[in-house]
């Protein structure tokens, strides 16, 4: 059994009276590609935002590589409003900001591409390396750390070479074609040296050919960088082709999990999400 | 264009600049307006670049620059007014015993001005930096006003001399007794701006730009937002403090009303006209704006007679009307300021001529 990388336990995310994610538990093991699917508004991105620290969950805990990184329980106004389960199971409070989570080794991409638009491809990747920098601001301003800076640049160029973005390194990132922007966002996430990569709808807006390229790309980086990948996706071809396991959620609740073949034949999933082909 | 050629071009440009300044210093009378326009331009260039570091590079829309200039100016002035003229300056309230006999050398006081401004920025930054966009602008604007009012209040009579202001502030000193005082503001501004440019080009500068482009993505890339915003705020205020000290030296006398809201807007105007996110833009526009406001448009303020015909509209204050119109025209034609967010480059400079030439020849062919 491979080592457990990400373990989400009883996560509930409630906004006011709306329960966006309800008692979600899932696991991602080392080297796997795991997908999270579900209809629009099911709470997939909210789950991602909880894992990456954008939101503190209302209740529940998240562990990364065996270490608890996020934990919360309903407090203050939420203590009365709370409509989820497992109240009182968690007592600790751990609410790191997203940058701390990234530092631990969880990188993410966004559903709507969020590149640093006016900066070049190389700068985009260099920014991701910034947090690993040891020099302080004075040393860096007066170039006392030029060796570190040079190393950073070399690493980034190397990464761009591997990911076929080397020729575009001096282009302004917003001028790239859409597919390349997706690649760059993944490259930028990889530059943070993650163990776990979270991809939020990486194939959104891509044409079929680009989607095929992306499938191969994700497999390739998984093997090359020894990554574990956890992604949200709507392209069923991509999901079924690439995933080792799939979780399905609807209205914030998990309705099924298993290998692609199981999911394709699960009646609840078909009702809620996959649907039936009309000619059948 | 090769690296070597660029360096040669830059060196030549630098040489021309220095020769120009030397000529101005040697050949003009000490009261000639070009001298003060250039010195004031250098001071405003520094504060504009420091504001640009915050507004244009980090994306924090601050309107508190005048407040930090005031802090710097007062910190500098209080500790550099010659001991013998202090009784004269503080003639009404007297000076607080603790500081009455403290006088610092000019360079130490200059540094102190920056450090005090930076320290205050650090303290104010704790609550203020939690705010975003417009709210941050309003909070910093309020902050600058509070600083100004506290400095001018009766509470501070024995330290800042309250509403009477400070005078007898030493003028620009000669540097190491070799370089005349005229060059002082240019040198200090150049050094400070060079440091800011180095910072912007460093990894931390890139992190600032990332925050400007997209806060959420920057945070997801591991950039600690609170820490980096605080750094930008503190550093920007440090240099604003130094430029405040330079302004105090230039003016020789300051009151709290010197640093009113209009001054903040004035600095913002320089930044916007130069281009948010362009250091060279800020520097160029600082000199242009100061020159046109203080010098080139001066003739509009004096009544003019041609024969016995009095040219209409020309009277005191008309200069500012024309100045506003010019500003509007600039903003209309250069939406993103003179430089946008690009920096000056020799390729761009020579490209400017080439493009024009091409247009000309292209036009002829069609004709």
Coordinates of C-alpha atoms in Angstrom, one line a residue:
Chain A
X1 CA 0.0 0.0 0.0
X2 CA 1.4 3.3 -1.1
X3 CA 1.9 6.0 1.5
X4 CA -1.1 8.3 2.2
X5 CA -0.4 11.8 1.0
X6 CA -3.6 13.7 1.5
X7 CA -6.3 12.8 3.9
X8 CA -9.4 14.9 4.3
X9 CA -11.6 14.0 7.2
X10 CA -15.2 15.1 7.8
X11 CA -14.8 18.4 6.1
X12 CA -17.9 20.6 6.3
X13 CA -17.9 24.1 4.8
X14 CA -20.9 26.2 5.7
X15 CA -21.4 29.8 4.4
X16 CA -24.1 31.3 6.6
X17 CA -27.0 28.9 6.2
X18 CA -25.7 27.2 3.1
X19 CA -23.7 24.0 3.5
X20 CA -21.4 23.9 0.4
X21 CA -19.4 20.8 1.4
X22 CA -21.0 18.4 3.8
X23 CA -19.0 15.9 5.7
X24 CA -16.5 15.1 3.0
X25 CA -13.8 12.5 3.6
X26 CA -11.3 11.3 1.0
X27 CA -7.8 10.0 0.7
X28 CA -5.2 10.4 -2.0
X29 CA -2.2 8.1 -2.0
X30 CA 1.3 8.6 -3.3
X31 CA 1.7 8.5 -7.0
X32 CA -2.0 8.3 -7.7
X33 CA -4.1 10.5 -10.0
X34 CA -7.4 11.0 -8.3
X35 CA -10.3 12.9 -9.7
X36 CA -13.1 14.7 -8.0
X37 CA -16.2 15.0 -10.2
X38 CA -19.8 16.2 -9.8
X39 CA -22.4 18.6 -11.3
X40 CA -21.9 22.3 -11.3
X41 CA -22.2 23.8 -7.8
X42 CA -21.6 20.5 -6.1
X43 CA -18.8 22.0 -4.0
X44 CA -15.7 20.7 -5.8
X45 CA -13.9 24.0 -5.9
X46 CA -14.9 24.8 -2.4
X47 CA -13.3 21.5 -1.3
X48 CA -10.1 22.6 -3.1
X49 CA -10.2 26.0 -1.5
X50 CA -10.4 24.3 1.9
X51 CA -7.5 22.0 1.2
X52 CA -5.4 25.0 0.0
X53 CA -6.2 27.2 2.9
X54 CA -8.3 29.8 1.0
X55 CA -11.2 29.0 3.3
X56 CA -11.0 27.6 6.8
X57 CA -13.4 24.7 7.0
X58 CA -16.3 25.0 9.4
X59 CA -15.6 21.6 10.8
X60 CA -13.2 18.8 10.1
X61 CA -9.5 18.2 9.5
X62 CA -7.0 17.8 6.6
X63 CA -3.7 15.9 6.9
X64 CA -0.8 16.0 4.5
X65 CA 1.8 13.3 4.6
X66 CA 0.5 12.1 7.9
X67 CA 0.7 15.5 9.5
X68 CA -2.4 17.5 10.5
X69 CA -2.3 20.8 8.6
X70 CA -5.8 22.1 8.9
X71 CA -8.3 21.6 11.6
X72 CA -11.4 23.5 12.8
X73 CA -14.7 23.2 14.6
X74 CA -17.8 25.4 14.6
X75 CA -17.0 28.5 16.7
X76 CA -18.6 31.8 17.5
X77 CA -21.7 32.5 15.4
X78 CA -21.2 29.2 13.6
X79 CA -21.6 27.2 16.8
X80 CA -25.4 27.9 16.8
X81 CA -25.9 27.9 13.0
X82 CA -23.9 24.7 12.3
X83 CA -26.0 22.3 10.3
X84 CA -23.5 19.6 9.5
X85 CA -22.4 16.4 11.3
X86 CA -19.6 15.4 13.6
X87 CA -20.0 18.4 15.8
X88 CA -17.6 18.2 18.7
X89 CA -15.4 15.6 17.1
X90 CA -12.6 18.1 16.4
X91 CA -11.4 20.6 19.0
X92 CA -8.1 21.9 17.7
X93 CA -7.9 25.0 15.5
X94 CA -5.3 25.1 12.7
X95 CA -5.9 27.7 10.0
X96 CA -2.8 28.3 8.0
X97 CA -2.9 30.9 5.1
X98 CA -2.6 29.5 1.6
X99 CA 1.1 30.5 1.3
X100 CA 2.0 28.2 4.3
X101 CA 0.1 25.3 2.7
X102 CA 2.0 25.8 -0.6
X103 CA 5.3 25.9 1.4
X104 CA 4.4 22.5 2.8
X105 CA 4.3 21.0 -0.7
X106 CA 0.7 21.4 -2.1
X107 CA 0.5 23.4 -5.3
X108 CA -2.6 24.3 -7.2
X109 CA -3.9 25.7 -10.4
X110 CA -7.1 27.7 -10.9
X111 CA -10.4 27.0 -12.7
X112 CA -10.1 30.4 -14.5
X113 CA -6.5 30.8 -15.3
X114 CA -4.8 33.1 -12.9
X115 CA -1.4 33.9 -14.4
X116 CA 0.6 37.0 -13.6
X117 CA -0.6 38.5 -16.9
X118 CA 1.8 41.3 -17.5
X119 CA 4.9 39.4 -16.6
X120 CA 6.9 37.1 -18.8
X121 CA 6.7 33.3 -18.8
X122 CA 10.0 33.1 -17.0
X123 CA 9.0 35.6 -14.4
X124 CA 5.9 33.7 -13.7
X125 CA 7.9 30.6 -12.9
X126 CA 10.5 32.5 -11.0
X127 CA 7.9 34.0 -8.7
X128 CA 6.9 30.5 -7.7
X129 CA 10.5 29.9 -6.6
X130 CA 10.6 33.0 -4.5
X131 CA 9.2 31.4 -1.3
X132 CA 12.1 28.9 -1.2
X133 CA 14.6 31.8 -1.2
X134 CA 16.8 32.1 1.8
X135 CA 18.3 35.5 1.3
X136 CA 16.5 38.4 3.0
X137 CA 15.4 41.5 1.3
X138 CA 18.6 43.5 1.9
X139 CA 20.9 40.8 0.7
X140 CA 18.7 40.3 -2.3
X141 CA 18.4 44.0 -3.2
X142 CA 22.2 44.5 -3.1
X143 CA 22.8 41.3 -5.0
X144 CA 24.7 39.6 -2.2
X145 CA 22.7 36.5 -3.0
X146 CA 23.5 36.6 -6.7
X147 CA 24.5 32.9 -6.6
X148 CA 21.1 31.9 -5.2
X149 CA 19.4 34.1 -7.8
X150 CA 21.4 32.5 -10.6
X151 CA 20.5 29.0 -9.4
X152 CA 16.8 30.0 -9.2
X153 CA 17.0 31.1 -12.8
X154 CA 18.8 28.0 -14.0
X155 CA 16.3 25.8 -12.3
X156 CA 13.4 27.6 -13.9
X157 CA 14.9 27.5 -17.3
X158 CA 15.5 23.8 -16.8
X159 CA 11.9 23.3 -15.8
X160 CA 10.7 25.3 -18.8
X161 CA 12.8 23.2 -21.1
X162 CA 11.3 20.0 -19.7
X163 CA 7.8 21.4 -20.1
X164 CA 8.4 22.7 -23.7
X165 CA 7.9 26.3 -22.7
X166 CA 11.6 27.3 -23.1
X167 CA 11.1 29.0 -26.4
X168 CA 8.3 31.1 -25.0
X169 CA 10.3 32.2 -21.9
X170 CA 10.4 35.9 -22.8
X171 CA 6.8 36.2 -24.0
X172 CA 4.2 38.1 -21.9
X173 CA 2.1 35.4 -20.3
X174 CA -1.2 36.8 -21.4
X175 CA -0.1 36.7 -25.0
X176 CA 0.2 32.9 -25.0
X177 CA -2.5 30.8 -26.6
X178 CA -5.0 29.4 -24.2
X179 CA -3.6 25.9 -24.1
X180 CA -0.1 27.1 -23.4
X181 CA -1.4 29.3 -20.6
X182 CA -2.8 26.2 -19.0
X183 CA 0.6 24.5 -19.4
X184 CA 2.3 27.5 -17.9
X185 CA 0.0 27.5 -14.9
X186 CA 0.9 23.9 -14.3
X187 CA 4.6 24.7 -14.8
X188 CA 4.3 27.5 -12.3
X189 CA 2.7 25.2 -9.8
X190 CA 5.5 22.7 -10.4
X191 CA 8.1 25.3 -9.7
X192 CA 7.0 25.4 -6.0
X193 CA 8.4 21.9 -5.8
X194 CA 5.2 20.2 -4.7
X195 CA 4.5 16.6 -3.7
X196 CA 0.8 17.0 -4.3
X197 CA -0.6 18.9 -7.3
X198 CA -4.2 20.1 -7.3
X199 CA -5.6 20.8 -10.7
X200 CA -8.9 22.7 -10.9
X201 CA -10.5 21.9 -14.2
X202 CA -7.3 21.8 -16.2
X203 CA -9.1 21.0 -19.5
X204 CA -11.7 23.7 -19.2
X205 CA -11.9 25.6 -22.5
X206 CA -9.5 23.3 -24.4
X207 CA -10.4 21.7 -27.7
X208 CA -10.3 17.9 -28.0
X209 CA -6.8 17.9 -29.4
X210 CA -5.5 20.1 -26.6
X211 CA -7.3 17.9 -24.1
X212 CA -5.5 14.8 -25.4
X213 CA -2.2 16.7 -25.1
X214 CA -3.0 17.7 -21.6
X215 CA -3.8 14.1 -20.6
X216 CA -0.4 13.0 -21.8
X217 CA 1.1 16.0 -20.2
X218 CA -0.4 15.3 -16.7
X219 CA 0.7 11.6 -16.9
X220 CA 4.2 12.7 -18.0
X221 CA 4.7 15.2 -15.1
X222 CA 3.3 12.7 -12.6
X223 CA 6.0 10.3 -13.5
X224 CA 8.8 12.8 -14.1
X225 CA 8.3 14.8 -10.9
X226 CA 7.1 11.9 -8.7
X227 CA 3.8 13.7 -8.1
X228 CA 0.5 12.8 -6.7
X229 CA -2.3 14.5 -8.6
X230 CA -5.7 15.4 -7.4
X231 CA -8.0 17.1 -9.9
X232 CA -11.4 18.4 -10.6
X233 CA -12.5 17.8 -14.1
X234 CA -15.6 17.8 -16.3
X235 CA -14.2 16.1 -19.4
X236 CA -15.3 12.6 -18.9
X237 CA -12.9 11.2 -21.5
X238 CA -10.0 12.7 -19.7
X239 CA -11.2 11.7 -16.3
X240 CA -11.9 8.1 -17.2
X241 CA -8.6 7.8 -19.1
X242 CA -6.3 9.2 -16.5
X243 CA -7.7 8.6 -13.1
X244 CA -6.7 5.8 -10.8
X245 CA -9.7 6.5 -8.6
X246 CA -12.6 8.9 -8.7
X247 CA -14.7 10.6 -6.1
X248 CA -18.2 11.9 -7.0
X249 CA -19.9 14.6 -5.0
X250 CA -23.3 16.2 -5.4
X251 CA -24.8 18.9 -3.2
X252 CA -21.6 18.8 -1.1
X253 CA -22.0 15.2 -0.2
X254 CA -20.0 12.3 -1.5
X255 CA -22.2 9.9 -3.5
X256 CA -19.7 7.5 -4.8
X257 CA -16.1 6.6 -5.0
X258 CA -14.1 3.9 -6.8
X259 CA -12.1 3.1 -9.9
X260 CA -13.4 4.5 -13.3
X261 CA -15.2 1.3 -14.3
X262 CA -17.2 1.2 -11.1
X263 CA -18.2 4.9 -11.3
X264 CA -19.4 4.6 -14.9
X265 CA -21.8 1.9 -13.9
X266 CA -22.9 3.4 -10.6
X267 CA -26.7 4.2 -10.8
X268 CA -26.5 7.2 -8.4
X269 CA -23.7 8.8 -10.4
X270 CA -25.5 8.3 -13.6
X271 CA -28.7 9.9 -12.2
X272 CA -26.9 12.8 -10.6
X273 CA -24.2 13.6 -13.1
X274 CA -23.3 11.3 -16.0
X275 CA -26.8 10.9 -17.5
X276 CA -27.8 8.4 -20.1
X277 CA -27.1 8.8 -23.8
X278 CA -30.3 9.6 -25.6
X279 CA -30.3 6.9 -28.1
X280 CA -30.1 4.2 -25.5
Chain B
X1 CA 21.5 45.8 -29.7
X2 CA 24.4 44.4 -27.8
X3 CA 25.0 44.7 -24.1
X4 CA 28.2 46.7 -24.8
X5 CA 26.6 49.2 -27.0
X6 CA 23.9 49.8 -24.4
X7 CA 26.4 50.3 -21.7
X8 CA 28.2 52.9 -23.9
X9 CA 24.9 54.7 -24.6
X10 CA 24.0 54.7 -20.9
X11 CA 27.4 56.1 -20.0
X12 CA 27.2 58.8 -22.6
X13 CA 23.7 59.8 -21.4
X14 CA 25.0 59.9 -17.8
X15 CA 27.9 62.0 -18.9
X16 CA 25.6 64.4 -20.7
X17 CA 23.4 64.7 -17.6
X18 CA 26.4 65.4 -15.4
X19 CA 27.9 67.9 -17.8
X20 CA 24.5 69.6 -18.0
X21 CA 24.2 69.9 -14.3
X22 CA 27.8 71.2 -14.0
X23 CA 27.0 73.8 -16.7
X24 CA 23.8 74.9 -14.9
X25 CA 25.7 75.2 -11.7
X26 CA 28.6 77.1 -13.1
X27 CA 26.9 79.4 -15.6
X28 CA 23.7 80.4 -14.0
X29 CA 23.1 82.9 -11.2
X30 CA 22.2 81.3 -7.8
X31 CA 18.7 82.6 -8.1
X32 CA 18.0 81.3 -11.6
X33 CA 14.8 79.3 -11.7
X34 CA 16.2 76.4 -13.6
X35 CA 18.3 75.5 -10.6
X36 CA 15.4 75.2 -8.2
X37 CA 13.3 73.4 -10.8
X38 CA 15.9 70.8 -11.3
X39 CA 16.5 70.3 -7.5
X40 CA 12.8 70.1 -6.8
X41 CA 12.4 67.8 -9.7
X42 CA 15.0 65.5 -8.2
X43 CA 13.2 65.5 -4.8
X44 CA 9.8 64.8 -6.4
X45 CA 11.3 62.1 -8.6
X46 CA 12.4 60.3 -5.5
X47 CA 9.1 60.5 -3.7
X48 CA 7.2 59.6 -6.9
X49 CA 9.4 56.5 -7.4
X50 CA 8.8 55.5 -3.8
X51 CA 5.1 56.0 -4.3
X52 CA 5.3 54.0 -7.5
X53 CA 6.9 51.1 -5.6
X54 CA 3.7 50.9 -3.6
X55 CA 1.1 51.9 -6.1
X56 CA 2.6 50.8 -9.4
X57 CA 4.6 47.7 -8.4
X58 CA 2.9 46.3 -5.4
X59 CA -0.6 47.3 -6.3
X60 CA -1.4 49.0 -3.0
X61 CA -3.1 52.2 -3.8
X62 CA -1.6 54.5 -1.1
X63 CA -2.4 58.1 -0.7
X64 CA -0.3 58.6 2.4
X65 CA 3.0 59.7 0.9
X66 CA 2.8 63.3 2.0
X67 CA 2.3 62.2 5.6
X68 CA 5.5 60.2 5.6
X69 CA 7.3 63.0 3.9
X70 CA 6.1 65.3 6.7
X71 CA 7.5 62.8 9.3
X72 CA 10.8 62.7 7.5
X73 CA 11.0 66.5 7.0
X74 CA 10.3 67.2 10.7
X75 CA 12.5 64.4 12.0
X76 CA 15.3 65.9 9.9
X77 CA 14.6 69.5 10.8
X78 CA 14.3 69.1 14.5
X79 CA 17.7 67.5 14.8
X80 CA 19.6 69.7 12.4
X81 CA 18.5 73.3 13.2
X82 CA 21.7 74.8 14.5
X83 CA 21.8 75.1 18.3
X84 CA 22.4 78.8 18.2
X85 CA 19.3 79.5 16.2
X86 CA 17.0 77.3 18.1
X87 CA 15.9 79.9 20.6
X88 CA 15.0 82.0 17.7
X89 CA 12.9 79.3 16.0
X90 CA 11.2 78.1 19.2
X91 CA 10.8 81.7 20.5
X92 CA 7.2 81.2 21.7
X93 CA 7.1 77.8 23.3
X94 CA 10.7 76.8 23.8
X95 CA 12.1 73.4 22.9
X96 CA 11.6 70.3 24.9
X97 CA 14.7 69.7 27.2
X98 CA 15.3 66.2 26.0
X99 CA 16.0 67.3 22.4
X100 CA 17.0 70.9 22.9
X101 CA 20.7 70.2 22.8
X102 CA 20.8 67.3 20.4
X103 CA 22.2 68.1 16.9
X104 CA 22.9 65.4 14.4
X105 CA 25.2 65.5 11.4
X106 CA 23.3 65.9 8.2
X107 CA 23.8 62.4 6.9
X108 CA 22.8 60.9 10.2
X109 CA 19.7 63.0 10.3
X110 CA 18.8 62.1 6.7
X111 CA 19.0 58.4 7.7
X112 CA 17.0 59.1 10.8
X113 CA 14.3 60.8 8.7
X114 CA 13.9 57.6 6.7
X115 CA 14.0 55.3 9.7
X116 CA 11.4 57.3 11.7
X117 CA 9.0 57.3 8.6
X118 CA 9.6 53.6 8.1
X119 CA 9.0 52.8 11.8
X120 CA 5.7 54.6 11.7
X121 CA 4.8 52.9 8.5
X122 CA 5.5 49.6 10.2
X123 CA 3.2 50.4 13.1
X124 CA 0.4 51.9 10.9
X125 CA 0.8 49.0 8.5
X126 CA -0.5 46.5 11.1
X127 CA -4.1 47.7 11.0
X128 CA -4.1 49.5 7.6
X129 CA -2.6 46.8 5.4
X130 CA -5.5 44.5 6.1
X131 CA -7.6 46.8 3.9
X132 CA -7.9 46.4 0.2
X133 CA -7.9 48.8 -2.8
X134 CA -10.2 51.8 -2.2
X135 CA -10.4 51.3 1.5
X136 CA -6.6 51.2 1.8
X137 CA -6.4 54.5 -0.2
X138 CA -8.9 56.2 2.1
X139 CA -7.2 54.9 5.2
X140 CA -3.7 56.1 4.1
X141 CA -5.2 59.4 3.1
X142 CA -6.6 59.8 6.6
X143 CA -3.4 58.7 8.0
X144 CA -1.5 61.4 6.2
X145 CA -4.0 64.0 7.5
X146 CA -3.7 62.7 11.0
X147 CA 0.1 62.9 10.9
X148 CA -0.1 66.4 9.6
X149 CA -2.6 67.6 12.1
X150 CA -0.8 66.0 15.1
X151 CA 2.5 67.7 13.9
X152 CA 0.7 71.1 13.8
X153 CA -1.2 70.7 17.0
X154 CA -0.6 72.5 20.2
X155 CA 0.2 69.2 21.8
X156 CA 3.5 69.1 19.9
X157 CA 4.4 72.7 20.5
X158 CA 7.6 72.0 22.2
X159 CA 8.8 69.5 19.7
X160 CA 7.5 70.5 16.3
X161 CA 6.8 74.1 17.2
X162 CA 3.2 73.5 16.4
X163 CA 1.5 75.7 13.8
X164 CA 4.5 78.1 13.7
X165 CA 6.6 75.6 11.8
X166 CA 10.3 75.3 11.6
X167 CA 12.8 77.5 9.9
X168 CA 16.6 77.9 9.8
X169 CA 16.9 74.4 8.4
X170 CA 20.4 73.9 7.0
X171 CA 20.5 74.0 3.2
X172 CA 22.1 71.3 1.1
X173 CA 25.6 70.7 2.4
X174 CA 28.6 70.1 0.2
X175 CA 29.6 66.5 0.1
X176 CA 32.9 65.7 1.8
X177 CA 33.8 69.3 1.1
X178 CA 34.4 68.6 -2.5
X179 CA 31.1 68.5 -4.3
X180 CA 29.2 71.7 -4.0
X181 CA 25.8 71.6 -2.2
X182 CA 23.9 72.2 -5.5
X183 CA 24.5 68.5 -6.5
X184 CA 23.3 67.1 -3.1
X185 CA 19.7 66.4 -3.9
X186 CA 20.6 64.8 -7.3
X187 CA 23.1 62.5 -5.7
X188 CA 20.9 61.4 -2.8
X189 CA 17.9 60.9 -5.2
X190 CA 20.0 59.0 -7.7
X191 CA 21.4 56.7 -5.0
X192 CA 17.9 56.1 -3.5
X193 CA 16.2 55.5 -6.9
X194 CA 19.0 53.1 -7.8
X195 CA 18.4 51.1 -4.6
X196 CA 14.6 51.0 -5.4
X197 CA 15.4 49.8 -9.0
X198 CA 17.7 47.1 -7.6
X199 CA 14.9 46.0 -5.3
X200 CA 12.3 45.9 -8.0
X201 CA 14.6 43.8 -10.2
X202 CA 15.3 41.4 -7.3
X203 CA 13.3 38.3 -6.4
X204 CA 11.4 40.4 -3.8
X205 CA 10.5 42.9 -6.5
X206 CA 9.1 40.1 -8.6
X207 CA 7.0 39.0 -5.6
X208 CA 5.7 42.5 -5.3
X209 CA 4.7 42.5 -8.9
X210 CA 3.0 39.1 -8.4
X211 CA 0.9 40.7 -5.7
X212 CA -0.1 43.5 -8.0
X213 CA -1.1 41.1 -10.8
X214 CA -3.1 38.7 -8.7
X215 CA -3.2 38.4 -5.0
X216 CA -4.9 35.1 -4.9
X217 CA -2.5 33.5 -7.3
X218 CA 0.5 35.1 -5.5
X219 CA -0.6 33.6 -2.2
X220 CA -1.1 30.2 -3.9
X221 CA 2.5 30.5 -5.1
X222 CA 3.7 30.7 -1.5
X223 CA 4.1 34.5 -1.2
X224 CA 3.3 35.6 2.3
X225 CA 1.0 38.6 1.5
X226 CA 1.0 40.3 4.8
X227 CA 4.8 40.2 5.0
X228 CA 5.5 41.4 1.5
X229 CA 2.9 44.1 1.6
X230 CA 4.4 45.3 4.9
X231 CA 7.9 45.3 3.4
X232 CA 6.8 47.4 0.4
X233 CA 4.9 49.8 2.6
X234 CA 7.9 50.3 5.0
X235 CA 10.5 50.6 2.3
X236 CA 8.3 53.1 0.3
X237 CA 7.8 55.2 3.5
X238 CA 11.5 55.1 4.2
X239 CA 12.3 56.8 0.9
X240 CA 9.4 59.1 1.3
X241 CA 10.9 60.2 4.6
X242 CA 14.3 60.8 3.0
X243 CA 12.7 62.9 0.2
X244 CA 10.8 64.8 2.9
X245 CA 14.1 65.6 4.5
X246 CA 15.5 66.8 1.2
X247 CA 12.4 69.0 0.7
X248 CA 13.0 70.5 4.2
X249 CA 16.6 71.3 3.2
X250 CA 15.4 72.8 -0.1
X251 CA 12.7 75.0 1.4
X252 CA 14.6 75.9 4.5
X253 CA 11.4 76.4 6.4
X254 CA 8.5 74.1 6.8
X255 CA 5.1 74.1 8.4
X256 CA 2.6 71.3 8.8
X257 CA 0.5 72.8 6.0
X258 CA 3.4 72.2 3.5
X259 CA 2.4 68.6 3.5
X260 CA -1.3 68.9 2.9
X261 CA -3.5 66.6 0.8
X262 CA -2.8 68.6 -2.3
X263 CA 0.8 67.5 -2.1
X264 CA -0.2 63.8 -2.1
X265 CA -2.3 64.4 -5.1
X266 CA 0.6 66.2 -6.7
X267 CA 2.8 63.2 -6.2
X268 CA 0.1 60.9 -7.4
X269 CA -0.3 63.0 -10.5
X270 CA 3.4 62.7 -11.3
X271 CA 3.2 58.9 -10.9
X272 CA 0.1 58.6 -13.1
X273 CA 1.5 60.8 -15.8
X274 CA 4.8 59.0 -15.8
X275 CA 3.0 55.6 -15.8
X276 CA 2.1 53.3 -13.0
X277 CA 4.8 50.7 -12.7
X278 CA 7.5 52.6 -14.5
X279 CA 10.5 54.1 -12.6
X280 CA 11.8 56.0 -15.6
X281 CA 8.3 57.3 -16.3
X282 CA 8.1 58.7 -12.7
X283 CA 11.5 60.4 -13.0
X284 CA 10.8 62.0 -16.4
X285 CA 7.3 63.1 -15.4
X286 CA 8.6 64.6 -12.1
X287 CA 10.9 66.9 -14.0
X288 CA 8.3 67.7 -16.6
X289 CA 5.5 68.4 -14.2
X290 CA 7.6 70.5 -11.9
X291 CA 9.1 72.5 -14.8
X292 CA 5.8 73.2 -16.4
X293 CA 4.0 74.1 -13.2
X294 CA 6.8 76.2 -11.7
X295 CA 8.5 77.6 -14.8
X296 CA 7.2 77.1 -18.3
X297 CA 3.7 78.2 -17.5
X298 CA 4.7 81.1 -15.2
X299 CA 4.2 83.7 -18.0
X300 CA 0.4 83.0 -17.9
X301 CA 0.3 84.5 -14.4
X302 CA 1.5 87.9 -15.5
X303 CA -0.5 90.5 -17.3
X304 CA 0.7 91.0 -20.8
X305 CA 0.2 94.1 -22.9
X306 CA 0.8 94.1 -26.7
X307 CA 0.9 97.8 -27.5
X308 CA -2.1 99.1 -25.5
X309 CA -4.0 95.8 -25.9
X310 CA -4.2 93.7 -22.8
X311 CA -4.2 90.0 -23.6
X312 CA -7.3 88.6 -22.0
X313 CA -7.4 85.9 -19.3
X314 CA -3.7 86.3 -18.3
X315 CA -3.7 87.1 -14.7
X316 CA -2.7 85.5 -11.4
X317 CA -3.9 81.9 -11.1
X318 CA -4.5 81.4 -14.8
X319 CA -1.4 79.2 -14.9
X320 CA -3.1 76.5 -12.9
X321 CA -6.1 76.5 -15.3
X322 CA -3.9 75.8 -18.2
X323 CA -1.9 73.3 -16.2
X324 CA -5.0 71.3 -15.5
X325 CA -6.0 71.4 -19.2
X326 CA -2.5 70.2 -20.2
X327 CA -2.8 67.3 -17.7
X328 CA -6.2 66.3 -19.1
X329 CA -4.7 66.3 -22.6
X330 CA -1.8 64.1 -21.5
X331 CA -4.1 61.6 -19.8
X332 CA -6.4 61.5 -22.8
X333 CA -3.6 60.8 -25.3
X334 CA -1.4 58.7 -23.0
X335 CA -4.0 56.5 -21.3
X336 CA -1.3 54.7 -19.3
X337 CA 1.0 57.6 -18.7
X338 CA 4.0 58.6 -20.7
X339 CA 5.8 55.2 -20.2
X340 CA 2.9 52.9 -19.4
X341 CA 4.5 50.2 -17.3
X342 CA 7.5 49.8 -19.5
X343 CA 10.9 51.1 -18.6
X344 CA 13.2 53.2 -20.7
X345 CA 15.4 51.1 -23.0
X346 CA 17.8 52.1 -25.7
X347 CA 16.0 49.8 -28.2
X348 CA 12.8 51.6 -27.5
X349 CA 14.5 55.0 -27.8
X350 CA 16.1 54.3 -31.1
X351 CA 13.1 52.4 -32.3
X352 CA 11.1 55.6 -31.8
X353 CA 13.1 57.3 -34.6
X354 CA 13.2 54.2 -36.8
X355 CA 9.4 53.8 -36.7
X356 CA 8.9 57.4 -37.6
X357 CA 11.3 57.1 -40.5
X358 CA 9.5 53.9 -41.7
X359 CA 6.2 55.7 -41.6
X360 CA 7.6 58.5 -43.7
X361 CA 9.1 56.2 -46.4
X362 CA 5.9 54.1 -46.3
X363 CA 3.8 57.2 -46.9
X364 CA 6.0 58.3 -49.8
X365 CA 5.6 54.9 -51.5
X366 CA 1.9 55.1 -51.3
X367 CA 2.0 58.7 -52.5

